[in-house]
Amino acid sequence: MARPTGTKRDFLRLTDLDRSELLELLERAAEWKLLGKRGPRPLEHSTIGLVFEKASTRTRVSFTVAAHQLGADTLMLSPRDTQLGRGEPIRDTARVLSRYLDCLVVRTFEHSKLEEMARFASVPVVNALTDSSHPCQLLADLLTVTERFGADVLAKGGLSVAWIGDGNNMANSWLEACVLLGFDLRLACPEGYDPDPQLLARTGGRGRVVRSPAEAAAGAHVVNTDVWASMGQEQEAEERKRKFAGYIVDEALMRAARPDAIVLHCLPAHRGEEISESVLEGPQSAVFDEAENRLHAQKALLELLLAPR
């Protein structure tokens, strides 16, 4: 796919792509999946910095392998290893790292820190998760949806998606996907745990918050969930277990969805809390395809942002 004009382009939210770019990127991700390890290496002689303040398995490994398969090297930078952990201003770190590296993949807490990094970096900055959004995971999720329901399902409309549980960063990124693609999105969240109201308003009514998981799942093609307490919310875990009781994706809930519905979960999963063992390991689960697709979607993303035109 053609790289857009301009000297630097960031990917901080899904809506940093327009609709056609998103659909084209997903198509390219499917091509990268078919090519496997033996595809072209458009990023040779590039080095990508992984600036991770949060623990990570899938994001760290998938970006490292994606970069390697595209011909690039990676450098892992945690707060323990850098002056960021000792209070160096983000603006200074961003400007210095830009002199050495070709891209910064950043996983952090406050979205404002990511935005500051992008404002001062002269190389592309990629959001590898913040407390308010997780757009790289959405690329993998949408790729998985096209694999199960056909390449045109996102372009032609008619898709129905359910979100069950916390209105967290993943829920926000699904709202952004709804803004771009216009599918029906119902989010079942306990009161007090709704997603970003501004993003919800931008869906023009296609995204709705409900309180009943069964109402959200009714007739859905895709049923999503995530842990009830995300990283940094561990002290709220017991309270959240009480508030989220009943917001579990189990076989009874899946009977409300379409017979061919799939289940997505960005992992790690807490079996028996937000999702039952039988659903996670059952025939409707697309969770491990979804995890693999992080690799292919991020190859397409890095190619878009970094490959020579």
Steps between C-alpha positions, in 0.01 A plus 500: 500500500618852430666689782334838553690813421674690778820460695352353818175335588392376843246232592361606837135407443315285248345817361845615390410286198205584282249236396665411170845486656375268771337262253810504281725434799290198601522367145877543509517326839325198347762501223781508756339202673508303175862601434611379844867524588621508141350828387688814391713695750410866437640626833860379469750729676224638727494478879176519699499597868252324730441746786295289742396625843243219541551126502430329171512158337306515173574864410872476571553168323277576202667837434847346538425215258314729259796737484743209453296351216487842333880526523524746792675469836330581831624645827302440821497802734333467839497769774746285694748525213460867409503847652121515455482294817706765680286791395657617174241714316314316226575780256875448546477123467285532187741735329810296587354163403388651169867560417577127528180314412254487211180447702386500864244239607374622838304313768414719795232611745367852429412572136636851552852355542471328163377824341793692646740237367346537155508880517874511558617192307606554141433133413164317496354410840268198536254445785569153638240558777404784729234522769259650246557304179657192343479547122755233402284236671200627299689447174546133597138471614364641175729275295359203693145615427572515125652150510188354660230699317663592169718783376202720414321477835646828627455688173142399425350550845260273684750399766378488861757510781451458876735614774446345845662649813720797575479809279879507488764580241392208282137612512613849398692364204195297390304826510760655269462202265124562508557867411709400197304197377145567614406157638260449790681485835325428830705530819367336816675671792408533868400851604809707571716305253385646167741575214606851395174698448656723234595199290155354555343821371716488187342169393179681409284248683665189350672441834273455805563428868257253661499338842395149398765266353223299332367814328848582373564147373161454330561410135866606512762371257780580745500485880796670670618522854807590705618468859298687761808665656768616257866571575524770764154416643608201709394674823142518363485131408277380784256791466483446127421131547189608689401770252558280192320190630284369216711660226658170403518365146383143549302246301166641618592847372631362172159344432369856462749570219488367143571127468817580304612777740863517604651596835795738530718574803828692483655287778614430763166347605371425846308179445184489709483880540438691176495183284428136570752227433257324265450809280868596491595147395184433298425497126382863490823632646722688253726620780823334392457595133443852633827483695693377196353778289680759713811399305351534153307821568805669650713404201251682281500797738880530519520471123247780461685731740862419413553328166658712224250618245 
